Short mmCIF file of C-alpha atoms and ligand atoms in Angstrom, two decimals:
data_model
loop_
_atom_site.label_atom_id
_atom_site.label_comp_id
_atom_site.label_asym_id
_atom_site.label_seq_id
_atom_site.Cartn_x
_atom_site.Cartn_y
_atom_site.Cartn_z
CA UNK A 1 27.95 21.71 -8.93
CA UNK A 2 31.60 21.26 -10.49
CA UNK A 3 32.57 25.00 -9.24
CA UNK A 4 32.20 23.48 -6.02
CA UNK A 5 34.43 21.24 -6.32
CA UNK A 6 36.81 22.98 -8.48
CA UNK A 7 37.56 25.44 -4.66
CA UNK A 8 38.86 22.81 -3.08
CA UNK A 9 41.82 23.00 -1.53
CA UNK A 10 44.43 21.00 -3.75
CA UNK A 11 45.75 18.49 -1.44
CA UNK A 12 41.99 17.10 -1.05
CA UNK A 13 42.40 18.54 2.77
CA UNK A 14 38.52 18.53 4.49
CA UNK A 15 39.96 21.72 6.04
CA UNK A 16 38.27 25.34 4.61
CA UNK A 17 35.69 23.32 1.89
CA UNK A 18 32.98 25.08 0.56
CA UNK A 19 29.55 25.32 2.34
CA UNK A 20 27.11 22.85 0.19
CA UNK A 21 24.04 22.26 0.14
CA UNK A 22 21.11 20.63 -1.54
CA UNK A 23 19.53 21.11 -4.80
CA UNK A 24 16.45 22.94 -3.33
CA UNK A 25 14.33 23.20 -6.68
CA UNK A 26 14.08 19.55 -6.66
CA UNK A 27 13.99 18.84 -2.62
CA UNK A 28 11.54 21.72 -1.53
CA UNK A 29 7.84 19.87 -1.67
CA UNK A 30 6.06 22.79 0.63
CA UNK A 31 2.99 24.80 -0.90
CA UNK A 32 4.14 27.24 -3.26
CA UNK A 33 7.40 25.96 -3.72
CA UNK A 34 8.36 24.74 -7.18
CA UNK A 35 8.62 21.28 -6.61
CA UNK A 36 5.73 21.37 -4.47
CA UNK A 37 3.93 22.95 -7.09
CA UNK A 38 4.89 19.93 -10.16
CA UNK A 39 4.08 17.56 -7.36
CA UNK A 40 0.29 18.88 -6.65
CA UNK A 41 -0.44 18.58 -10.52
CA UNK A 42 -0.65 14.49 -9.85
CA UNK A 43 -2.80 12.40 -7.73
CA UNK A 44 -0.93 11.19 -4.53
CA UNK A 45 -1.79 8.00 -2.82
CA UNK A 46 -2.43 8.88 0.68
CA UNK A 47 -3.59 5.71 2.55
CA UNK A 48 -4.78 2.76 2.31
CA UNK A 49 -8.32 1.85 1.14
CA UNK A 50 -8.63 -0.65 3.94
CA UNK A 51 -7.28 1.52 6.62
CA UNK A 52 -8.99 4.69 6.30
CA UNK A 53 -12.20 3.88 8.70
CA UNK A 54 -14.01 6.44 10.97
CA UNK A 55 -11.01 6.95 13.12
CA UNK A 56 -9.75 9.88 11.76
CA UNK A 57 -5.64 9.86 11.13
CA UNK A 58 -3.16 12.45 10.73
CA UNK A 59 -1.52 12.10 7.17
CA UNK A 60 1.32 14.28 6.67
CA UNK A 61 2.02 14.54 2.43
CA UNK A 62 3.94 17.63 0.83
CA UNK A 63 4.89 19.35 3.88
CA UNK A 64 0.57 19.53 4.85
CA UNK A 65 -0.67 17.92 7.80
CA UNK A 66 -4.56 16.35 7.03
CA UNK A 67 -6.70 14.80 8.29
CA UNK A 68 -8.10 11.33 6.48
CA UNK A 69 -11.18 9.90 7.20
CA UNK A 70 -14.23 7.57 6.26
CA UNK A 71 -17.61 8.56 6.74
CA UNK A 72 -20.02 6.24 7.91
CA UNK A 73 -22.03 6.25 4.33
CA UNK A 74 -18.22 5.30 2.85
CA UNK A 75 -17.00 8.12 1.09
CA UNK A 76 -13.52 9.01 2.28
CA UNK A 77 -12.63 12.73 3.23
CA UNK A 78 -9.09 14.34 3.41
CA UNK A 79 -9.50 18.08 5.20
CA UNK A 80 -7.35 20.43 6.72
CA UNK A 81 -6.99 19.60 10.45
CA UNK A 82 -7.61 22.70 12.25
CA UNK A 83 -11.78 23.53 12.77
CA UNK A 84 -12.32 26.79 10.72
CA UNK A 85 -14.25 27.94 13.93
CA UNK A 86 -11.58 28.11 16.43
CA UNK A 87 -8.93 25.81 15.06
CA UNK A 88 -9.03 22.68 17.48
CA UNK A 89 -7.93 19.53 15.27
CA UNK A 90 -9.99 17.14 13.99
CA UNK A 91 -8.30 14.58 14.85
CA UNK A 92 -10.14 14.15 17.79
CA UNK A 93 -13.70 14.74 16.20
CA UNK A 94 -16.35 12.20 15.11
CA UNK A 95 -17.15 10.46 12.11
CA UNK A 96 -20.77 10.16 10.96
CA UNK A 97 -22.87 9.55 7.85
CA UNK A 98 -22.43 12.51 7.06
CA UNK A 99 -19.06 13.57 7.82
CA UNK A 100 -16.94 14.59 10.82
CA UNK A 101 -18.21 16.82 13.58
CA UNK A 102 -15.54 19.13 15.36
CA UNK A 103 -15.14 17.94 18.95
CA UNK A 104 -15.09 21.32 20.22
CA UNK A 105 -18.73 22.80 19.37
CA UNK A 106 -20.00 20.47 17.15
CA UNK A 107 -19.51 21.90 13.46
CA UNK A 108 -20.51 19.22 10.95
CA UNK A 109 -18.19 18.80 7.91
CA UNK A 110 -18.87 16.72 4.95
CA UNK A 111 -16.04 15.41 3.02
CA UNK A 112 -15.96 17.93 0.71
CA UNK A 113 -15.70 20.30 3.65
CA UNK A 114 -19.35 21.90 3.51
CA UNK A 115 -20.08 22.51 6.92
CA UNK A 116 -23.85 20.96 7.49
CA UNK A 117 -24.43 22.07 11.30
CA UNK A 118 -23.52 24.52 13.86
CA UNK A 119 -25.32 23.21 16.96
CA UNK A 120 -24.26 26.17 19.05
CA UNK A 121 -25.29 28.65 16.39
CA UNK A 122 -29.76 29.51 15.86
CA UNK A 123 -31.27 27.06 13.78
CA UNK A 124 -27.95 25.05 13.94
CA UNK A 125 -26.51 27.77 11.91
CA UNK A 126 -28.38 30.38 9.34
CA UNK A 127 -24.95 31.11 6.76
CA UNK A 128 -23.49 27.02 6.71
CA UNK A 129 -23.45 27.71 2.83
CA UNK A 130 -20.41 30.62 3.05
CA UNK A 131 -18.11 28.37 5.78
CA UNK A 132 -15.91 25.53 4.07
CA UNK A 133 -13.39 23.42 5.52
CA UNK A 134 -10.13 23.72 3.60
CA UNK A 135 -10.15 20.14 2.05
CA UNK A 136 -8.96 17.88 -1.43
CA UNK A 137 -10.41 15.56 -3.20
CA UNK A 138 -9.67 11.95 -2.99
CA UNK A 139 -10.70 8.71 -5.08
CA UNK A 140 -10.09 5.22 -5.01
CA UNK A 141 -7.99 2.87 -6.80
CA UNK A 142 -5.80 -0.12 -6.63
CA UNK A 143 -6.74 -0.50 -3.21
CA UNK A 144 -5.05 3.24 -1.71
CA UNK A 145 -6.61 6.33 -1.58
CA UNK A 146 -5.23 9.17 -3.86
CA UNK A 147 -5.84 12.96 -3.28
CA UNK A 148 -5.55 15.74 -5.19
CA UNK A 149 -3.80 18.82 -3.87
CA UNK A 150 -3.22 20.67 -6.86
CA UNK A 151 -5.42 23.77 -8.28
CA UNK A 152 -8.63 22.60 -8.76
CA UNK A 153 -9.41 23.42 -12.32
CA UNK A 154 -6.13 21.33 -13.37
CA UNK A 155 -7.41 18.42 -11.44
CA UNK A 156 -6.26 15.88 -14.03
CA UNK A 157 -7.67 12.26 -14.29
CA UNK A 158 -6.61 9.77 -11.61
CA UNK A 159 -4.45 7.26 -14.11
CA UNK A 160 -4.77 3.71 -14.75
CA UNK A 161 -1.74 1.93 -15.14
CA UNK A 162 -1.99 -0.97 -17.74
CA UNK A 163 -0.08 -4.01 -15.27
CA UNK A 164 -2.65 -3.12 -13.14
CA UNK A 165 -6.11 -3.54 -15.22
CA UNK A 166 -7.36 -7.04 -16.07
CA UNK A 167 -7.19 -9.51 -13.57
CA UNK A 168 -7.47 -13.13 -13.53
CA UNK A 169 -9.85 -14.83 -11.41
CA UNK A 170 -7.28 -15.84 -9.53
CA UNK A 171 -5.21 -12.62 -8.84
CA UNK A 172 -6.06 -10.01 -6.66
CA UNK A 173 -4.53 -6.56 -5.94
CA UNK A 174 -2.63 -5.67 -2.76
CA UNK A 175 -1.81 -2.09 -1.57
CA UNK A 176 -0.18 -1.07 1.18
CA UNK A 177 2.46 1.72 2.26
CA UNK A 178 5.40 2.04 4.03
CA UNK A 179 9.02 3.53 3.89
CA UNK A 180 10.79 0.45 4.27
CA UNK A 181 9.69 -3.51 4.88
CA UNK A 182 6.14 -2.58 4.07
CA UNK A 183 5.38 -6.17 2.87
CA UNK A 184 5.31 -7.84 6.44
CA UNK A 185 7.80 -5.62 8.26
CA UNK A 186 6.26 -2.22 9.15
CA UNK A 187 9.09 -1.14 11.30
CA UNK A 188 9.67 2.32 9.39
CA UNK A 189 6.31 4.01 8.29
CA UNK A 190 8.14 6.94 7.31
CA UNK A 191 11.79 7.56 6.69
CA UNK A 192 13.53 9.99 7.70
CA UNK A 193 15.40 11.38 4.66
CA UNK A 194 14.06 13.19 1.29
CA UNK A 195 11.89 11.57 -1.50
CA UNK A 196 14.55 12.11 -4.04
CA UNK A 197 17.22 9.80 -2.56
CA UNK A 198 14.59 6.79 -3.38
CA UNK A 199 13.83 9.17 -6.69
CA UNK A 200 17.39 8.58 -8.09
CA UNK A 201 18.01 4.94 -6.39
CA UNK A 202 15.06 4.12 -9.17
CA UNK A 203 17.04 4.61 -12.23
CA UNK A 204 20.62 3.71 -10.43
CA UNK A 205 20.49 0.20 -12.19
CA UNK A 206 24.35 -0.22 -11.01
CA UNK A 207 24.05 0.02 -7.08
CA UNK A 208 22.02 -3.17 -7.82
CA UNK A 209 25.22 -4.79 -8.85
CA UNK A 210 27.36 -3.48 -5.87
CA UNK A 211 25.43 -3.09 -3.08
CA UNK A 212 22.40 -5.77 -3.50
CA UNK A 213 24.88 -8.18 -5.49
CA UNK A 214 28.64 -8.21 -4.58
CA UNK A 215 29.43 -5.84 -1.80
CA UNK A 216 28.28 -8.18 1.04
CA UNK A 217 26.30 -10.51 -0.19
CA UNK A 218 23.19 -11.32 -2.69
CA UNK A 219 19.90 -9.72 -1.40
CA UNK A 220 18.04 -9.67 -4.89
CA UNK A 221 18.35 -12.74 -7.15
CA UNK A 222 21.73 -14.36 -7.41
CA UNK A 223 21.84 -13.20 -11.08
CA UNK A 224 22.27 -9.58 -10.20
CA UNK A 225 25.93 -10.06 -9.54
CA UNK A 226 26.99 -9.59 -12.85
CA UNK A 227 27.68 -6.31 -14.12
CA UNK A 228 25.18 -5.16 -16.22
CA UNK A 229 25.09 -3.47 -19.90
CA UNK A 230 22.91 -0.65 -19.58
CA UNK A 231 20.96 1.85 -21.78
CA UNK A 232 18.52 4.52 -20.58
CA UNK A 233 15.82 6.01 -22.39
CA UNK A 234 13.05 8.25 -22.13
CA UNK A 235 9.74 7.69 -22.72
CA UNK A 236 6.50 9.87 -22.98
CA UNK A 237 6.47 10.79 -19.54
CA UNK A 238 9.56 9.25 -17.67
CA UNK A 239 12.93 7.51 -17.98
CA UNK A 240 13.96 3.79 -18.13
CA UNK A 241 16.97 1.64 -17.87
CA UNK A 242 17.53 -1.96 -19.46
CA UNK A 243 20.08 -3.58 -17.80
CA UNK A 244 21.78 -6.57 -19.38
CA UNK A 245 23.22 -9.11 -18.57
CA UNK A 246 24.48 -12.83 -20.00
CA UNK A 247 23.42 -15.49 -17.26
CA UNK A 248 25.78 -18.85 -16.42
CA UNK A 249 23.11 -20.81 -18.74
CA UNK A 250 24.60 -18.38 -21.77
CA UNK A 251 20.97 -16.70 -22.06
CA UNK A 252 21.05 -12.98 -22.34
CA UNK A 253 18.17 -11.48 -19.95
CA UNK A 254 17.21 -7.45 -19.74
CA UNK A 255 15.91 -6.28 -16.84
CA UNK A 256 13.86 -3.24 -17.58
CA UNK A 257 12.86 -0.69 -15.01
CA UNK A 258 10.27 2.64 -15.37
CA UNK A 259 10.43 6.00 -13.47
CA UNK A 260 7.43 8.01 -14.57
CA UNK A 261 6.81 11.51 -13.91
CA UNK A 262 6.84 12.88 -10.98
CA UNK A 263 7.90 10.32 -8.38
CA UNK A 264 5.93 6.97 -9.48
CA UNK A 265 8.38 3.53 -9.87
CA UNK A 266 7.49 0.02 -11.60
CA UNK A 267 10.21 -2.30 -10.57
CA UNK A 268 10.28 -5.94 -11.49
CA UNK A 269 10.35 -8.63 -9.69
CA UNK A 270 14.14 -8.30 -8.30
CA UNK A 271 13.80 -11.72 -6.43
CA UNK A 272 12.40 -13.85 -9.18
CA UNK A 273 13.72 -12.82 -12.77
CA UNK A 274 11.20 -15.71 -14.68
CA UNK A 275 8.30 -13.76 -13.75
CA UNK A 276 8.57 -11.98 -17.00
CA UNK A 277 6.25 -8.23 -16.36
CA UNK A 278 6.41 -6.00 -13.44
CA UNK A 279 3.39 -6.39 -11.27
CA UNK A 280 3.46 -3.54 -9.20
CA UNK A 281 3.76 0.53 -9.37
CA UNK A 282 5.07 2.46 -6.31
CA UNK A 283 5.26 6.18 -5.46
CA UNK A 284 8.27 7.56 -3.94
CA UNK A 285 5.37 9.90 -1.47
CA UNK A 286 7.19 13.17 -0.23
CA UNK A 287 5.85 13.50 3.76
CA UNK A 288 8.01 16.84 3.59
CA UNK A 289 11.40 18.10 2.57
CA UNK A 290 13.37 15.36 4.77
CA UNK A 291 10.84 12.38 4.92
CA UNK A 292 9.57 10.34 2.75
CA UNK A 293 7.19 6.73 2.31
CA UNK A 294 6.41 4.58 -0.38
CA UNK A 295 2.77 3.26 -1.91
CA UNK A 296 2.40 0.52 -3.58
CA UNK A 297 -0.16 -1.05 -5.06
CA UNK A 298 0.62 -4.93 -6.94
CA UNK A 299 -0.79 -7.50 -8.57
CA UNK A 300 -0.83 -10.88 -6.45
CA UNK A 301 -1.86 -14.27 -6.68
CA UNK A 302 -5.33 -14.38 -4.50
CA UNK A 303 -4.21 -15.14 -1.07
CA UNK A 304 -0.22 -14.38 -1.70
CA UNK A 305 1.36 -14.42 2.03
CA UNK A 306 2.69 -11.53 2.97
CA UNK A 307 6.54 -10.24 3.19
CA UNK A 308 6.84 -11.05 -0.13
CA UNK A 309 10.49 -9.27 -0.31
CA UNK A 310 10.38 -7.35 3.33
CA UNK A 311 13.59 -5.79 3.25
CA UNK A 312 14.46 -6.58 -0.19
CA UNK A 313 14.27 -10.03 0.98
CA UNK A 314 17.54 -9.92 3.02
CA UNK A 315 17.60 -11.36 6.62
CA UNK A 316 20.87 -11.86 8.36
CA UNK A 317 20.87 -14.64 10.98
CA UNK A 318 17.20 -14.98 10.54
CA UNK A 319 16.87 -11.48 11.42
CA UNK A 320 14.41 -8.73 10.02
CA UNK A 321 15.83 -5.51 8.96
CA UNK A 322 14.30 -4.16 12.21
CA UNK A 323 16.28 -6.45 14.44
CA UNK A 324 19.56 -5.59 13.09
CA UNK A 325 22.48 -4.42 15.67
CA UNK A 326 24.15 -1.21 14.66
CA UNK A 327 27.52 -3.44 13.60
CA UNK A 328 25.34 -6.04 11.58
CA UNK A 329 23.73 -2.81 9.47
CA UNK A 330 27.09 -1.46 8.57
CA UNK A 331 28.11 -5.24 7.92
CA UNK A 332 25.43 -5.65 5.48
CA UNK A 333 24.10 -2.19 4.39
CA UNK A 334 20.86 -2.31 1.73
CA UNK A 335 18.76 0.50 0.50
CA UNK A 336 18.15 2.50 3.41
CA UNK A 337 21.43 2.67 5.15
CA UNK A 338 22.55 3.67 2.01
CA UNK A 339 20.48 6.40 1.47
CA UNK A 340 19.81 7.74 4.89
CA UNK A 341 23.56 7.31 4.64
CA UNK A 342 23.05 10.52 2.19
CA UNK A 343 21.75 12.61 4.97
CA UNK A 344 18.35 14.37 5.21
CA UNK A 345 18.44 15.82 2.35
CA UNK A 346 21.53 15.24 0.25
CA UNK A 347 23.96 18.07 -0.34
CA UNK A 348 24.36 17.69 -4.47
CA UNK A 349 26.16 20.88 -4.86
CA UNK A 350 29.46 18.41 -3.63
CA UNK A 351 28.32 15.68 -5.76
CA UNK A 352 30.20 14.04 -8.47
CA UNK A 353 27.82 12.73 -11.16
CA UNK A 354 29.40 10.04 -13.34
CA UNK A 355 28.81 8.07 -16.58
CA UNK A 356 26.75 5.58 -14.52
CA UNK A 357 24.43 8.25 -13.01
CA UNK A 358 23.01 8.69 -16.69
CA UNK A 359 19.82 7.94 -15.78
CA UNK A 360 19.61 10.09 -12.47
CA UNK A 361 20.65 13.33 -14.63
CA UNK A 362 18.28 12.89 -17.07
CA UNK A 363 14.84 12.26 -14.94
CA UNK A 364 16.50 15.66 -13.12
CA UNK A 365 16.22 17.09 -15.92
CA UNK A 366 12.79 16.00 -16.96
CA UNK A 367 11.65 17.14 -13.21
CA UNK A 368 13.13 20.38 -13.82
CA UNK A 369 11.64 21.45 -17.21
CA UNK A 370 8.91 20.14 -15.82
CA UNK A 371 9.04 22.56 -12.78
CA UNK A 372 9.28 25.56 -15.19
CA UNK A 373 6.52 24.12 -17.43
CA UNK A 374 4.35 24.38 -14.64
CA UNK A 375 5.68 27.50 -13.09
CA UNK A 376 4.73 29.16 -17.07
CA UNK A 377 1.22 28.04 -16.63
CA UNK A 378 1.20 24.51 -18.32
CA UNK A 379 0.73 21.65 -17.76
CA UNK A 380 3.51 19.00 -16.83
CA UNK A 381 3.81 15.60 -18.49
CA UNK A 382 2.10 12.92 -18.00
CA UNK A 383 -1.36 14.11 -16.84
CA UNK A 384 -4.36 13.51 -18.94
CA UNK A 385 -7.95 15.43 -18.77
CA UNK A 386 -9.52 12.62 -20.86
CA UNK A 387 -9.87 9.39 -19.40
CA UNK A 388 -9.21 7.99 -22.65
CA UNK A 389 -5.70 9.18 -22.50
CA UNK A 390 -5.38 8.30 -18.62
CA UNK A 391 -4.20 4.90 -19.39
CA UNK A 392 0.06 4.52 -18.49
CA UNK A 393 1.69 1.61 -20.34
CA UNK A 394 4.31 -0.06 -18.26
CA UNK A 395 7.18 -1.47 -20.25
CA UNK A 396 9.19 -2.83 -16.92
CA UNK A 397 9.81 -6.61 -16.41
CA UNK A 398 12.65 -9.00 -16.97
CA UNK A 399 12.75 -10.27 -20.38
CA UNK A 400 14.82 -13.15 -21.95
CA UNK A 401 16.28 -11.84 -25.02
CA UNK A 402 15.98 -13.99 -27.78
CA UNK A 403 19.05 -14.12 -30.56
CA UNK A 404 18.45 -15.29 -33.56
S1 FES B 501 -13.38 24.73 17.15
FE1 FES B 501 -14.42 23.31 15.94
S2 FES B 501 -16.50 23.66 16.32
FE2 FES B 501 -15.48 25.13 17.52
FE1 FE2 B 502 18.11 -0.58 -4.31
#
């Protein structure tokens, strides 16, 4: 990364710089590619639990196009789109109680891609026991749909997260997913740009100062423009940042945030700072090398409006993200012009890393030993086999810190 820098011409002159590029071992999330390969040892979320009906939908996750369905008995199916018979999509097949017939001659394919029928074929087909739909598991939780694309004797247990468990009578859980505004704004399903730019964002505890805080204007809670004291530290499976800072009232208040292996996110509340423990857990989801979305599944008060921060909460004028002009985005960047603003896929070979990007190098380096952990034949942190092991402690929330 340095060496690249180190060509330069001395006078800083654009002219004759070095061809960069990105940090492919990290960005590449295609079958077979390393990356790809950590990334298929987890569940993914995939959709909703409340969206995925008997209309089938094309999900697009790891560089694979699916297909995600629910059949009429319930059970929801995630299989590879083209029809092993002559490779029409399913997309345009029906759902029954059984599964999803192929449009095109009527093959019959259960969720676990068993094909049950071949109306064409004699007796509706004499060898259904040697065809099989290319397909993944999926299960249920938290209100999304997670699938399992991984090898299938690694399949690990889908985890429970601990903010998650327990609820009150009068809380409820609310998933949904979304690149940006997902809570009331769905103007960006997907965004156009590379998981790992939301990746690092996660433990970048400073760009909260500068640009959510003081470089146009407060879009979190007022108390974010302060500059921060801030440790990182890693925990079984993942990195996190406390951030403190001394309020006008003289309290002290540390504002702790989680990355956990591979691309999973518990953020607190960064609106309200009294609600003391993070409520919600979010997946930065690779679509492919140069999109991503987010999932996120949170724990509300029952019947919690919606748009609780689209947007981080920022409107200029009244206006939704969505509605923004061109000059009133660069006047008030957030989030995503700021990482969009990074490219596709970011070239890191011309990055600078500084003392503040502690926390980005070291989850890098977690994902990479990870990579070679799993490239050796291991198996990468954070997954458990027991569900007795399968439940993730969240430390994130904002905490007043008490002095004595
Ligand atoms: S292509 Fe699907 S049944 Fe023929
Ligand atoms: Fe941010």
């Amino acid at each position: 990364m340095a060496e690249a820098t180190r060509r330069r011409v001395p006078d800083g002159s654009a002219y004759g710089r070095p061809e960069q590029h990105a940090d492919y071992e990290l960005t590449q999330v295609g079958p077979r590619t390393p990356c790809g390969e950590l990334m298929r040892r987890y569940w993914q979320p995939v959709g909703v639990s409340a969206q995925v009906t008997s209309r089938p939908q094309y999900v697009r996750i790891l560089g694979e196009d699916l297909i995600l369905f629910r059949d009429k008995s319930g059970r929801p199916g995630l299989l590879y789109p083209r029809c092993m018979h002559r490779g029409t999509t399913l997309f345009y097949g029906k759902v029954t109680d059984e599964g999803i017939a192929c449009c095109y001659h009527g093959w019959l394919f259960d969720v676990e891609g068993r094909c049950l029928r071949q109306p064409c074929e004699p007796d509706g087909g004499r060898n259904l026991d040697v065809a099989r739909q290319p397909w993944y598991p999926v299960e249920e939780r938290y209100g999304l749909v997670f699938a399992y694309m991984g090898p299938p004797e690694k399949k690990p247990v889908l985890p429970r997260f601990d903010i998650l468990e327990n609820f009150a009578p009068d809380e409820e859980i609310r998933a949904y997913m979304g690149a940006f505004g997902a809570t009331g704004d769905t103007s960006m399903p997907i965004a156009p740009y590379s998981w790992l730019h939301m990746n690092d964002n996660v433990m970048d505890p400073f760009h909260v100062y500068v640009l959510h805080s003081t470089f146009t204007g407060v879009q979190f809670a007022n108390q974010f423009a302060v500059m921060p004291r801030v440790d990182f530290f890693t925990t079984d499976a993942g990195v996190c940042y406390s951030a403190k800072r001394v309020l006008d009232d003289g309290r002290e208040y540390d504002r702790i945030s989680s990355w956990i292996m591979p691309n999973i996110m518990s953020v607190p509340n960064p609106i309200d700072i009294n609600q003391e423990k993070s409520n919600m857990i979010t997946w930065s989801l690779p679509v492919d090398d140069s999109h991503f979305t987010m999932a996120t599944a949170s724990r509300v008060p029952k019947g919690m409006q919606e748009g609780l921060f689209a947007n981080g909460g920022f409107r200029l004028n009244g206006k939704l993200w969505h509605e923004m002009s061109i000059e009133e985005h660069q006047d008030t960047p957030g989030d995503y012009e700021a990482q969009a603003g990074q490219g596709p896929v970011s070239l890191h070979t011309e990055e600078h890393l500084a003392g503040s990007d502690r926390g980005i190098i070291m989850q890098r380096r977690i994902l990479k030993q990870q990579i070679q952990i799993v490239a050796e034949g291991g198996d990468p942190a954070g997954v458990a086999f027991d569900p007795a092991n399968a439940l993730v402690k969240i430390r994130s929330g904002n905490y007043y810190v008490a002095h004595a």
